[in-house]
Short mmCIF file of C-alpha atoms in Angstrom, two decimals:
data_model
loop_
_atom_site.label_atom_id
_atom_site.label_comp_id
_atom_site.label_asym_id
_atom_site.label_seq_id
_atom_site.Cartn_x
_atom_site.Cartn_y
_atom_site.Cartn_z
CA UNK Q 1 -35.28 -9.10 -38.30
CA UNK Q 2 -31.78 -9.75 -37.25
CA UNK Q 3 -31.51 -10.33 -33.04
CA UNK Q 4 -29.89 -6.82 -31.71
CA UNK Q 5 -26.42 -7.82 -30.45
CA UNK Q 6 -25.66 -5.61 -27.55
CA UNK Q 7 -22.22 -4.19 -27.68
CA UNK Q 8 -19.91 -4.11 -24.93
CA UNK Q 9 -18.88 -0.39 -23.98
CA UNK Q 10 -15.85 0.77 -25.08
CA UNK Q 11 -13.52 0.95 -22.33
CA UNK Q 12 -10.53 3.80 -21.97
CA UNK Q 13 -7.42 3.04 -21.23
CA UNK Q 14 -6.54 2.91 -17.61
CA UNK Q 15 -6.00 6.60 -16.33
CA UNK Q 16 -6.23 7.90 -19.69
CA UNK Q 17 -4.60 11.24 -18.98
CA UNK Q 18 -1.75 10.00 -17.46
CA UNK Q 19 -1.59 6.57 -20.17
CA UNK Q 20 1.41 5.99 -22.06
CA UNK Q 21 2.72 10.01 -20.90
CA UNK Q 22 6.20 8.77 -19.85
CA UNK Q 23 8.37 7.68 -22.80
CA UNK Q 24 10.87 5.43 -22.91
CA UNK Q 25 14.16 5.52 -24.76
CA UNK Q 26 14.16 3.19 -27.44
CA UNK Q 27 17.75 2.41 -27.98
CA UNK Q 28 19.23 3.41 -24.71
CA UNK Q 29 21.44 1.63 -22.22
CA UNK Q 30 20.13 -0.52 -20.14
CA UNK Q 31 20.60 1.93 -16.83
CA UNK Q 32 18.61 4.77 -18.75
CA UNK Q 33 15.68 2.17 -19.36
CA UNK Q 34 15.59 0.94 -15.93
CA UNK Q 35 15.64 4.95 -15.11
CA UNK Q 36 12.71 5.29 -18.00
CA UNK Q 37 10.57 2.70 -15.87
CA UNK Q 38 11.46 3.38 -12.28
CA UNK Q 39 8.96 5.23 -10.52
CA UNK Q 40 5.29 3.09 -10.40
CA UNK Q 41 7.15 0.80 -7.47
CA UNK Q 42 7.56 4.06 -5.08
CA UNK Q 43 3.98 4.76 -5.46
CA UNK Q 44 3.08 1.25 -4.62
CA UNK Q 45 5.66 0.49 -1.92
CA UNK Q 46 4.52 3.80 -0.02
CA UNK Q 47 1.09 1.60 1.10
CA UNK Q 48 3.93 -0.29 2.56
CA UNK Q 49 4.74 2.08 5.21
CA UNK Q 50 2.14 3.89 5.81
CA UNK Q 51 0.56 4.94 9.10
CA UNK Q 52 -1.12 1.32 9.52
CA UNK Q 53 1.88 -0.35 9.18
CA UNK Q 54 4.01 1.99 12.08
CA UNK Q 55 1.32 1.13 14.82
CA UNK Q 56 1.64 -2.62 14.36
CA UNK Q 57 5.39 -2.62 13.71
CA UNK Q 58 5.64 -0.55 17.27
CA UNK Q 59 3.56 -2.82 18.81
CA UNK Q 60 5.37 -6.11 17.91
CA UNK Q 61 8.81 -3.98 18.66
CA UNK Q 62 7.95 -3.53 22.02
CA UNK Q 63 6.04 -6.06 23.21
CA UNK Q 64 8.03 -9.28 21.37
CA UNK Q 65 11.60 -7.63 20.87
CA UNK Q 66 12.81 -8.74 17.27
CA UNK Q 67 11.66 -11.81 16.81
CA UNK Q 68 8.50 -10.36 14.52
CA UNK Q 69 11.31 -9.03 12.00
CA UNK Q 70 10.43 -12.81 9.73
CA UNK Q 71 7.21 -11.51 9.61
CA UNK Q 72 7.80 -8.57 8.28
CA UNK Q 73 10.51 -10.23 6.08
CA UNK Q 74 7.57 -12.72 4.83
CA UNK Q 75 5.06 -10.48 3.56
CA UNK Q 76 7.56 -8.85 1.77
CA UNK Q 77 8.41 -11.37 0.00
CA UNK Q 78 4.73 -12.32 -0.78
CA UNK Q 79 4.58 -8.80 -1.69
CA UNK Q 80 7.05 -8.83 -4.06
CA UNK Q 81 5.48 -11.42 -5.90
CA UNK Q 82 1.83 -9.96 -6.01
CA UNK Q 83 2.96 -6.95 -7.19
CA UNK Q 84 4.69 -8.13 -9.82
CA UNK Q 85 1.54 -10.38 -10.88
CA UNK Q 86 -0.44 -6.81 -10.83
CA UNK Q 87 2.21 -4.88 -13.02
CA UNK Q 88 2.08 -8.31 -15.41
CA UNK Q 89 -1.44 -7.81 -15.85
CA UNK Q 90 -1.24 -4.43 -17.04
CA UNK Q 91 1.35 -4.47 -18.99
CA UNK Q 92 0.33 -7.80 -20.94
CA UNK Q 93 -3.51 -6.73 -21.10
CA UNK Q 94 -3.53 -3.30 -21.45
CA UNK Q 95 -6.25 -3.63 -18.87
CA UNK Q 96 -6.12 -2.65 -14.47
CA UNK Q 97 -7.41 -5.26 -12.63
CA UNK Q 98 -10.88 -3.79 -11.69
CA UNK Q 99 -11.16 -3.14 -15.50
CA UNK Q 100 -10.06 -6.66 -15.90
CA UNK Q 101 -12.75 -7.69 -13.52
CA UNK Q 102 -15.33 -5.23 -15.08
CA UNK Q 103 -15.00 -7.58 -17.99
CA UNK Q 104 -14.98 -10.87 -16.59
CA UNK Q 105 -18.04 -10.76 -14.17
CA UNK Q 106 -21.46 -10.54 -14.13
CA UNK Q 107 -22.34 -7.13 -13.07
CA UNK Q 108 -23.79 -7.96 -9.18
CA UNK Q 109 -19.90 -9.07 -8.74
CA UNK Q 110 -18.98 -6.17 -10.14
CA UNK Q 111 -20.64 -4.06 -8.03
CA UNK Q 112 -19.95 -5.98 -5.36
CA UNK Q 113 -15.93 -5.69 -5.58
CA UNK Q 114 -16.46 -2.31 -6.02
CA UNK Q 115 -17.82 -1.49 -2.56
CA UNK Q 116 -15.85 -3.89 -1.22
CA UNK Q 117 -12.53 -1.60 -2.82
CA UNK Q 118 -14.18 1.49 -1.67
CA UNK Q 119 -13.98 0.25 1.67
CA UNK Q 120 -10.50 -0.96 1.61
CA UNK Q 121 -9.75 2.20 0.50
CA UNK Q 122 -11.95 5.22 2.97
CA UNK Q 123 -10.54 2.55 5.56
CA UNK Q 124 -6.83 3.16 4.14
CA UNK Q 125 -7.38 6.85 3.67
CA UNK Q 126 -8.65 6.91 7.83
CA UNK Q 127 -5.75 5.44 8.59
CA UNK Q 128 -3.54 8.28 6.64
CA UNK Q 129 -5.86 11.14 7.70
CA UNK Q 130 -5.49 9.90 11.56
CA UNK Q 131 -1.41 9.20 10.96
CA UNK Q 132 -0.89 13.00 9.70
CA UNK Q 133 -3.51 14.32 12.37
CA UNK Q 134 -1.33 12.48 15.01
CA UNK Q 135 2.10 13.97 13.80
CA UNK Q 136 0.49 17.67 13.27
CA UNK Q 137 -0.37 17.46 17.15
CA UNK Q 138 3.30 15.63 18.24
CA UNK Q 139 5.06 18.29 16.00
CA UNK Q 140 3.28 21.52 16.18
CA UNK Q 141 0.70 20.82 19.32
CA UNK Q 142 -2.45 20.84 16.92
CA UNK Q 143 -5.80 19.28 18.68
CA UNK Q 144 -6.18 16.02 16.71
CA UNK Q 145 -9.60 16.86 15.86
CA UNK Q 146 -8.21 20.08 13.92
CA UNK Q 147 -5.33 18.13 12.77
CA UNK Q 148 -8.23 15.85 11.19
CA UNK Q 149 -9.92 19.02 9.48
CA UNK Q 150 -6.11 20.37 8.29
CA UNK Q 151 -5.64 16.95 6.20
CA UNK Q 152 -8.94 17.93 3.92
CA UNK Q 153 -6.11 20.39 2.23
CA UNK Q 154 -3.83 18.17 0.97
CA UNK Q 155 -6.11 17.61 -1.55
CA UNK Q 156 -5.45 20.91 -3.03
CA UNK Q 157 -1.60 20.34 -2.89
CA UNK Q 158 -1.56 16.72 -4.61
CA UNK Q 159 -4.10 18.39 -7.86
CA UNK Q 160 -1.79 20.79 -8.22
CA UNK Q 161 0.89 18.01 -8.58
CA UNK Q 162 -1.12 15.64 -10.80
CA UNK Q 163 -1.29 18.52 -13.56
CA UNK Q 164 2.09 18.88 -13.77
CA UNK Q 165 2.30 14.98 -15.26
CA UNK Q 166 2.71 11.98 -13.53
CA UNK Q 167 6.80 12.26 -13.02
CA UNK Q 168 5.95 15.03 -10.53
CA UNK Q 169 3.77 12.82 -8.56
CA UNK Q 170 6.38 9.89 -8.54
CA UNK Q 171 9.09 12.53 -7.83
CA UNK Q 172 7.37 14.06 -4.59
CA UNK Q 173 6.56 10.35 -3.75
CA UNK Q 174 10.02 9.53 -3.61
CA UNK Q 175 11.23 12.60 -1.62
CA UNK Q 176 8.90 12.01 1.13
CA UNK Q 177 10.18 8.06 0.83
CA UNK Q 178 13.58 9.25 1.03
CA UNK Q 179 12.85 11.63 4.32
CA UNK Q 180 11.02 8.96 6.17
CA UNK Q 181 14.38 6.80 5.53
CA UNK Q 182 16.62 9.43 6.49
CA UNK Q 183 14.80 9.90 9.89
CA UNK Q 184 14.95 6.36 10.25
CA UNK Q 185 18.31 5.67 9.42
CA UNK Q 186 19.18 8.71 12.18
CA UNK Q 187 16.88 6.91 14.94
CA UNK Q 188 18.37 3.37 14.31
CA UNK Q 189 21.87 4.70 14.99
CA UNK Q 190 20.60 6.88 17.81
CA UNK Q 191 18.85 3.16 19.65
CA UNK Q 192 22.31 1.38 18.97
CA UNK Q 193 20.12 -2.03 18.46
CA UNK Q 194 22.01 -5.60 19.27
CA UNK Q 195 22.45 -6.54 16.03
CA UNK Q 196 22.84 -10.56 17.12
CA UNK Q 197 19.48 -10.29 18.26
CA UNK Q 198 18.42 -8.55 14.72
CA UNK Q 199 19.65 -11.16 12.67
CA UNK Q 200 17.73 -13.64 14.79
CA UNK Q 201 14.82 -11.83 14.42
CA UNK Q 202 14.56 -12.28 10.21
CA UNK Q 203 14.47 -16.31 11.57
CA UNK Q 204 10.98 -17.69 11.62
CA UNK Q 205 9.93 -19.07 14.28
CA UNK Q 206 7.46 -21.22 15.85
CA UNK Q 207 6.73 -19.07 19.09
CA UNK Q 208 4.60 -16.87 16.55
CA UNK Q 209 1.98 -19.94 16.02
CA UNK Q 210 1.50 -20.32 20.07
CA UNK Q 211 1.56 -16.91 21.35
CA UNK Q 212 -1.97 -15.80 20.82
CA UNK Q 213 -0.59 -12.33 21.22
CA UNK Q 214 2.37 -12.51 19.01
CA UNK Q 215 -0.03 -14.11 16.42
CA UNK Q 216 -2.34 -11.03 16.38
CA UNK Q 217 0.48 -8.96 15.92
CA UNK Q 218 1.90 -10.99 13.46
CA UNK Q 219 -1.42 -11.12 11.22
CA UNK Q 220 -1.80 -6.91 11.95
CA UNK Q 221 1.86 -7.05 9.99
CA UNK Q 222 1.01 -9.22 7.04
CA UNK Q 223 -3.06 -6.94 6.93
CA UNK Q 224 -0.80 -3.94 6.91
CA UNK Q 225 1.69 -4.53 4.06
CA UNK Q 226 -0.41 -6.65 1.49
CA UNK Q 227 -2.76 -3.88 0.69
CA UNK Q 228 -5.55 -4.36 -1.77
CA UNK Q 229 -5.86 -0.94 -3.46
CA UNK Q 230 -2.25 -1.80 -4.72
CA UNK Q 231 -2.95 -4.75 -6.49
CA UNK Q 232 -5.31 -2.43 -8.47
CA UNK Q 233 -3.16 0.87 -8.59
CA UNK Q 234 0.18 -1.25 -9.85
CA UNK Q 235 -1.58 -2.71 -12.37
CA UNK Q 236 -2.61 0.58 -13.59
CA UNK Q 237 0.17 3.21 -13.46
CA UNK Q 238 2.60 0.98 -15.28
CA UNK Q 239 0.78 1.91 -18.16
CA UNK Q 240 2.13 5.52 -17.82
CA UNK Q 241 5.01 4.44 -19.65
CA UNK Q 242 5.47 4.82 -23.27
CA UNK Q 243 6.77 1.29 -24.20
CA UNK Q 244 6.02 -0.60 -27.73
CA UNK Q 245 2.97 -2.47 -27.44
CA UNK Q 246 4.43 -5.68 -29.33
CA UNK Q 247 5.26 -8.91 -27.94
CA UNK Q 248 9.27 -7.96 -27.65
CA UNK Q 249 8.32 -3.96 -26.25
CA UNK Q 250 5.64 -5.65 -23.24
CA UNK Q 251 8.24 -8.50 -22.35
CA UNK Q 252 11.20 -5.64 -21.75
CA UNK Q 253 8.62 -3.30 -19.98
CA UNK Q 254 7.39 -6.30 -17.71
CA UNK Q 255 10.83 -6.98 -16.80
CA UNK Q 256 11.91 -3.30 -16.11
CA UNK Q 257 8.47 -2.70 -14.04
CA UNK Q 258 9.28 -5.87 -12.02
CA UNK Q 259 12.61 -4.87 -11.15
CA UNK Q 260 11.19 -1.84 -9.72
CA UNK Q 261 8.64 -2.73 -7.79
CA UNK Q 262 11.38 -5.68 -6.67
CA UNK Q 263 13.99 -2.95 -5.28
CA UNK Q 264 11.58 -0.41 -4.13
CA UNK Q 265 9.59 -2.62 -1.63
CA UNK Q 266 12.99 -4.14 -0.59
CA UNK Q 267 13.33 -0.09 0.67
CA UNK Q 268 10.01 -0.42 2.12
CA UNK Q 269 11.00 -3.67 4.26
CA UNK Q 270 13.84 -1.77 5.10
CA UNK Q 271 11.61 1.10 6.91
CA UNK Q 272 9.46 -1.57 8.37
CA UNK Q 273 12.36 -3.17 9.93
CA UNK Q 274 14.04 0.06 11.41
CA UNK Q 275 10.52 1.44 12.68
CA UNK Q 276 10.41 -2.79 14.48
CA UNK Q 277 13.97 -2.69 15.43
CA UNK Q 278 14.01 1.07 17.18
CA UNK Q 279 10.73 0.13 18.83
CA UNK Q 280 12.55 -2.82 20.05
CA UNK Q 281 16.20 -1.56 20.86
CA UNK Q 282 14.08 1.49 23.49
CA UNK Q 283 11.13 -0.05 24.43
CA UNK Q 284 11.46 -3.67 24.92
CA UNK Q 285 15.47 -3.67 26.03
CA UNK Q 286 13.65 -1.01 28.88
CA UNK Q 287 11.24 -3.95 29.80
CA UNK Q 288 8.49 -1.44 28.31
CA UNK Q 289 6.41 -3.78 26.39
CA UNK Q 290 3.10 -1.93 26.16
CA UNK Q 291 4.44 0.34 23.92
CA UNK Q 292 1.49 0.41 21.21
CA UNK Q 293 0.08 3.86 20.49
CA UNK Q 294 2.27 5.58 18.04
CA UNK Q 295 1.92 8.90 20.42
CA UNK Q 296 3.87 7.03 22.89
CA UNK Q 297 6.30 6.07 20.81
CA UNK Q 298 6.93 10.00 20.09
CA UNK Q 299 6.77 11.12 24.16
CA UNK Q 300 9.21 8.07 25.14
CA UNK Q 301 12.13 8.41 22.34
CA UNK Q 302 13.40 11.56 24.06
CA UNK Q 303 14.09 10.92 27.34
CA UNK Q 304 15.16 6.91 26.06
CA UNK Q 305 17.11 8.33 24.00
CA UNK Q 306 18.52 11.29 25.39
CA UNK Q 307 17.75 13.98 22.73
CA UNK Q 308 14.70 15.43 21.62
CA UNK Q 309 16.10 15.01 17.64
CA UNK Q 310 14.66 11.32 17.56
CA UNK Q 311 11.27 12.13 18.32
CA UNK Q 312 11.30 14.94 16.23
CA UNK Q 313 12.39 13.06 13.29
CA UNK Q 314 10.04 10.46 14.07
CA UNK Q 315 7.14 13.46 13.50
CA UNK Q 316 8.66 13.94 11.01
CA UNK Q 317 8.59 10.90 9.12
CA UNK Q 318 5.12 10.07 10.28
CA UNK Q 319 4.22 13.23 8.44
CA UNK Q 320 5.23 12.22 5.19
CA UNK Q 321 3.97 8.70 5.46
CA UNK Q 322 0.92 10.29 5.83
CA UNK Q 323 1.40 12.63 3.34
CA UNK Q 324 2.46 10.02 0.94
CA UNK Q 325 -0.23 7.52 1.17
CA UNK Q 326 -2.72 10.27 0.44
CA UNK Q 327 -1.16 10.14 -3.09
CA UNK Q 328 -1.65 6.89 -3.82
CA UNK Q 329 -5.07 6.53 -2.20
CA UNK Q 330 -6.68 9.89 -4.07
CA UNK Q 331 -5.07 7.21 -7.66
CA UNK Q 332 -6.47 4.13 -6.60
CA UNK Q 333 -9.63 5.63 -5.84
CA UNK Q 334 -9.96 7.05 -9.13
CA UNK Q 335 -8.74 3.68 -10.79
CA UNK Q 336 -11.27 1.49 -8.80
CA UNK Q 337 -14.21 4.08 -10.10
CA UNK Q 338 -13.21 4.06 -13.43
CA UNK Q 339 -12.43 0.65 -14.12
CA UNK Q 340 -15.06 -0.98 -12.04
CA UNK Q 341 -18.39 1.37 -13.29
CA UNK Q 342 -16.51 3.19 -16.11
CA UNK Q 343 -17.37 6.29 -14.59
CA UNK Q 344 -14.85 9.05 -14.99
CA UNK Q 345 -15.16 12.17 -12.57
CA UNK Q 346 -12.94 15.03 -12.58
CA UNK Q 347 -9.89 14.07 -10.21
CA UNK Q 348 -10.69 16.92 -7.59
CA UNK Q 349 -14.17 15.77 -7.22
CA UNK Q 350 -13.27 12.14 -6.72
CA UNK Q 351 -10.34 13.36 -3.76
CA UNK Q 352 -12.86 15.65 -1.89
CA UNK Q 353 -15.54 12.41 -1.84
CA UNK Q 354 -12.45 10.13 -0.68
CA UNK Q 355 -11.33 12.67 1.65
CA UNK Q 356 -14.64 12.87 3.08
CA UNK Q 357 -16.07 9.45 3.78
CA UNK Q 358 -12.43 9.20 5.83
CA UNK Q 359 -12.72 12.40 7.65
CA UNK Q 360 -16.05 12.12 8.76
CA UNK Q 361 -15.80 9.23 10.79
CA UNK Q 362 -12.13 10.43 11.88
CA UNK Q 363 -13.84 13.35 13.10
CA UNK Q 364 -17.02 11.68 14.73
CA UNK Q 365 -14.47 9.30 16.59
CA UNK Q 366 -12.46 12.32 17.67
CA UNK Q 367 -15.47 14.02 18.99
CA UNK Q 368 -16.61 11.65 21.21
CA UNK Q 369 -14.25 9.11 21.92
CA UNK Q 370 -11.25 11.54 22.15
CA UNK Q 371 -7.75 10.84 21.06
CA UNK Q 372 -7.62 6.87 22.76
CA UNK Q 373 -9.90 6.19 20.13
CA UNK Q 374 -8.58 7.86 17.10
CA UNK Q 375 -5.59 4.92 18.07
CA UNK Q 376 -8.50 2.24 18.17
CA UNK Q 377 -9.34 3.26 14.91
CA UNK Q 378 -6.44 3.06 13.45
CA UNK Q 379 -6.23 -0.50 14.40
CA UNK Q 380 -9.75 -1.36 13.10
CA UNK Q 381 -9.13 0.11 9.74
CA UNK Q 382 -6.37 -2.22 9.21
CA UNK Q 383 -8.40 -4.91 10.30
CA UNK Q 384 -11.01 -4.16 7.73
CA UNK Q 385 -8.11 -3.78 4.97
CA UNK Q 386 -7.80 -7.49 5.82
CA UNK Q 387 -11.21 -8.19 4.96
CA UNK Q 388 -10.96 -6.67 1.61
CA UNK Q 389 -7.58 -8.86 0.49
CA UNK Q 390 -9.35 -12.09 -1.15
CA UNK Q 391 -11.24 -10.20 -2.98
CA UNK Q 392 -8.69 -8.43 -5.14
CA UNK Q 393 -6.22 -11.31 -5.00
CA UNK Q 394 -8.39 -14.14 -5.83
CA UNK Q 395 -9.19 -12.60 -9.71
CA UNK Q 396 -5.73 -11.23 -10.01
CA UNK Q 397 -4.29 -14.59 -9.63
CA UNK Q 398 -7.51 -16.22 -11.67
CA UNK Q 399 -6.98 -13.54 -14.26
CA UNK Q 400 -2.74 -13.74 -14.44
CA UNK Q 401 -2.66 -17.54 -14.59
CA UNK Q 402 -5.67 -17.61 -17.84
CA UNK Q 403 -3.84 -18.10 -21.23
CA UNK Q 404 -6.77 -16.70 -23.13
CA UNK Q 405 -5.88 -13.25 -21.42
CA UNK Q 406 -2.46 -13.13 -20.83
CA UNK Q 407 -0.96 -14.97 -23.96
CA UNK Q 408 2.76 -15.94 -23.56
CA UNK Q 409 2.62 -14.10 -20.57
CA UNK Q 410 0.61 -16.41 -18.65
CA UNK Q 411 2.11 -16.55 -15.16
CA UNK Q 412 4.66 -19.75 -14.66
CA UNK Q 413 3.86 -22.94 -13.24
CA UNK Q 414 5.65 -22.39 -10.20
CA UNK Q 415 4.28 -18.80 -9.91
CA UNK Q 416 1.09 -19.98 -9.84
CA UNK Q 417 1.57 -22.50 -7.29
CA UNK Q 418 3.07 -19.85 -4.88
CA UNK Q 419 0.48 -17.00 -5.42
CA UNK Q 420 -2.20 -19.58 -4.83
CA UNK Q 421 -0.20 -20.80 -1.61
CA UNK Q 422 0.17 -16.95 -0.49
CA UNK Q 423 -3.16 -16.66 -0.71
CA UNK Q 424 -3.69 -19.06 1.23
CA UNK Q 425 -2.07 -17.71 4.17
CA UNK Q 426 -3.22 -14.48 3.67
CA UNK Q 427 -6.83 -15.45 3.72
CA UNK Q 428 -6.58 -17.82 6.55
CA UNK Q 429 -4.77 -15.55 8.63
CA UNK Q 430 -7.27 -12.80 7.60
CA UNK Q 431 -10.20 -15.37 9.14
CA UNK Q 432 -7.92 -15.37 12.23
CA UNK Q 433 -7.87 -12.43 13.05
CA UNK Q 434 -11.44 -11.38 12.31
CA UNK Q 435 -12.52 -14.33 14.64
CA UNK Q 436 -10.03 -12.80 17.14
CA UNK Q 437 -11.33 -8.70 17.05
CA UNK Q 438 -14.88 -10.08 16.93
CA UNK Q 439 -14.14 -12.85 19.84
CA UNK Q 440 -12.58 -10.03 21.72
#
């Protein structure tokens, strides 16, 4: 009797409706590839502005002026280079990191990441579900609490989308990315900022270290644009495209995918910046440096600004980052359950059981802790986004830099050395601030 070798299951490609749908010209300019491959770095740079991100960069606008504009500049830039790791991955393996993972661990650390992801993400979807809830009330005067409810229908909208192939999805991404720019651009010519003091602002500088307060706000800013569910989501939907799977095909695709995720979260710093610098140019230059709630923010730009247009557009904006996020979270979800447990659910199954473990609590909070703590919330959930970082970018890093998977694509010497120093900071800025929230 020969000893019963267990096989491993057969894994599916990663989103295997939407795999390799997108194809690429073979013999086209270089423009028209580019164009081919853009897309995957709007849907991963949205989780760079979404609502999580607008309460800290308000905060640090108004209570520190610009001088939090390095920070923002920094985790851009460490960003950039994570991403790029995650689209690597992909592309070279084939596989999305919690597949990756699926394959590399025993199955308690398996499980394990999972619910660790499924946190990051219900704690990322609160924070979208509370952001859109906030702008339906500023806009159109809807009780948060019903603006909470309203949000469970978005699902509907974004299903629609997904069956009409994945270029619809990254087109409607980019439309709302384009509209929260556009009100943005409008609002940072409407504050007239002092440049001088802009510039500055992209200087580090030491003050962040020794203000306890500034530091806070600082480590809110780098919780609130690393976000793990990316790491997992990039390394997935570059696989929409159509490229040759030889060695020549995955080194052009790898380059074409880097370049844009590179540009598009240069557009997300961008936003970051302007939401920073117009909290700064109205609030701080006013001596109003308590300026945290993202409600505020809305009530003051009027009379600061001396038309109701600015507030307006910054509903407006606030909507769609909502809005946006919600596509990207209802993907990553369904990435992170497939990869991680190989379980495949129907896509509007998986959204309504997202949706849910983020409007439940949203709702609860609402109820009895009214609208101060919907705010709160939104704070805490970026907090626990920040918990959830190590644990996606330890084995991304582990799994890039490891000839065995990655071939000639194995990450660089001095690639390595920087993603390992990133996460570095990351992590001990993440035990920071969890010492911080939990020492009060």
């Amino acid at each position: 009797m020969g000893h019963h070798v267990e096989q491993p299951p057969v894994q599916t490609a990663s989103l295997a409706e939407m795999n390799s749908s997108l194809s690429v010209p073979r013999h086209a300019s270089r423009l028209k590839k580019f164009l081919a491959f853009a897309g995957p770095g709007y849907l991963v740079a949205v989780g760079y502005m979404d609502p999580g991100n607008w309460a800290t960069d308000i905060a640090g606008g108004s209570q520190f002026g610009y001088s939090l504009l390095s920070v923002i500049l920094i985790s851009n830039l460490m960003a950039i280079l994570l991403q790029s790791l995650s689209g690597k991955l992909g592309i070279a393996t084939g596989r999305d990191l919690a597949q990756a993972c699926r394959e590399h661990y025993s199955r308690p650390i398996v499980m394990l990441l999972w619910i660790m992801c499924e946190l990051a993400i219900a704690a990322m979807d609160l924070a979208e579900v509370i952001g859109s809830a906030i702008a339906l009330k500023l806009l159109l005067g809807i009780p948060i609490l019903y603006g909470v409810i309203i949000t469970a229908f978005d699902v509907m909208l974004i299903l629609l989308l997904q069956n009409k192939g994945f270029r619809s999805l990254e087109i409607l991404v980019i439309v709302l990315m384009a509209t929260i720019a556009a009100c943005f651009g409008i609002d940072l010519f409407l504050s007239q900022p002092a440049w001088g003091g802009v510039l500055n602002g992209f200087i580090p500088n030491t003050d962040i270290l020794t203000q306890s307060g500034m530091l806070y706000i600082a480590i809110g800013i780098m919780g609130a644009t690393v976000m793990p569910h990316n790491l997992y989501l990039h390394s997935s939907i570059v696989q929409t495209r159509n490229y040759e799977r030889s060695s020549a095909g995955k080194r052009e695709a790898i380059r074409y995918a880097t370049l844009d995720s590179t540009i598009a979260l240069t557009f997300a710093l961008f936003i970051n910046a302007a939401i920073l610098i117009v909290s700064a140019a109205v609030f701080h230059a006013q001596g109003m440096t308590n300026v945290a709630e993202i409600s505020d923010a809305y009530y003051l730009l009027t009379p600061l600004l001396g038309t109701t247009m600015a507030s307006i557009l910054f509903g407006v904006a606030l909507l769609a980052s909502g809005q946006n996020s919600t596509v990207t979270g209802t993907l990553a979800g369904q990435i992170v359950m497939e990869g991680f447990l190989n379980l495949r659910l129907p896509p509007w199954f998986r959204r309504l059981v997202t949706r849910l473990i983020a409007i439940i609590p949203a709702v609860i909070v609402t109820a009895i802790a009214g609208e101060r703590g919907t705010e709160e919330l939104l704070v805490l959930s970026q907090v626990v986004l920040s918990l959830q970082l190590p644990f996606a970018i330890i084995p991304l890093i582990r799994f890039t830099s490891d000839r065995s998977k990655m071939g000639e694509f194995v990450n660089r010497r001095w690639e390595n050395i920087l993603a390992w120093i990133i996460a570095a900071v990351i992590i001990t800025l993440n035990v920071i601030l969890v010492y911080q929230v939990f020492a009060g």
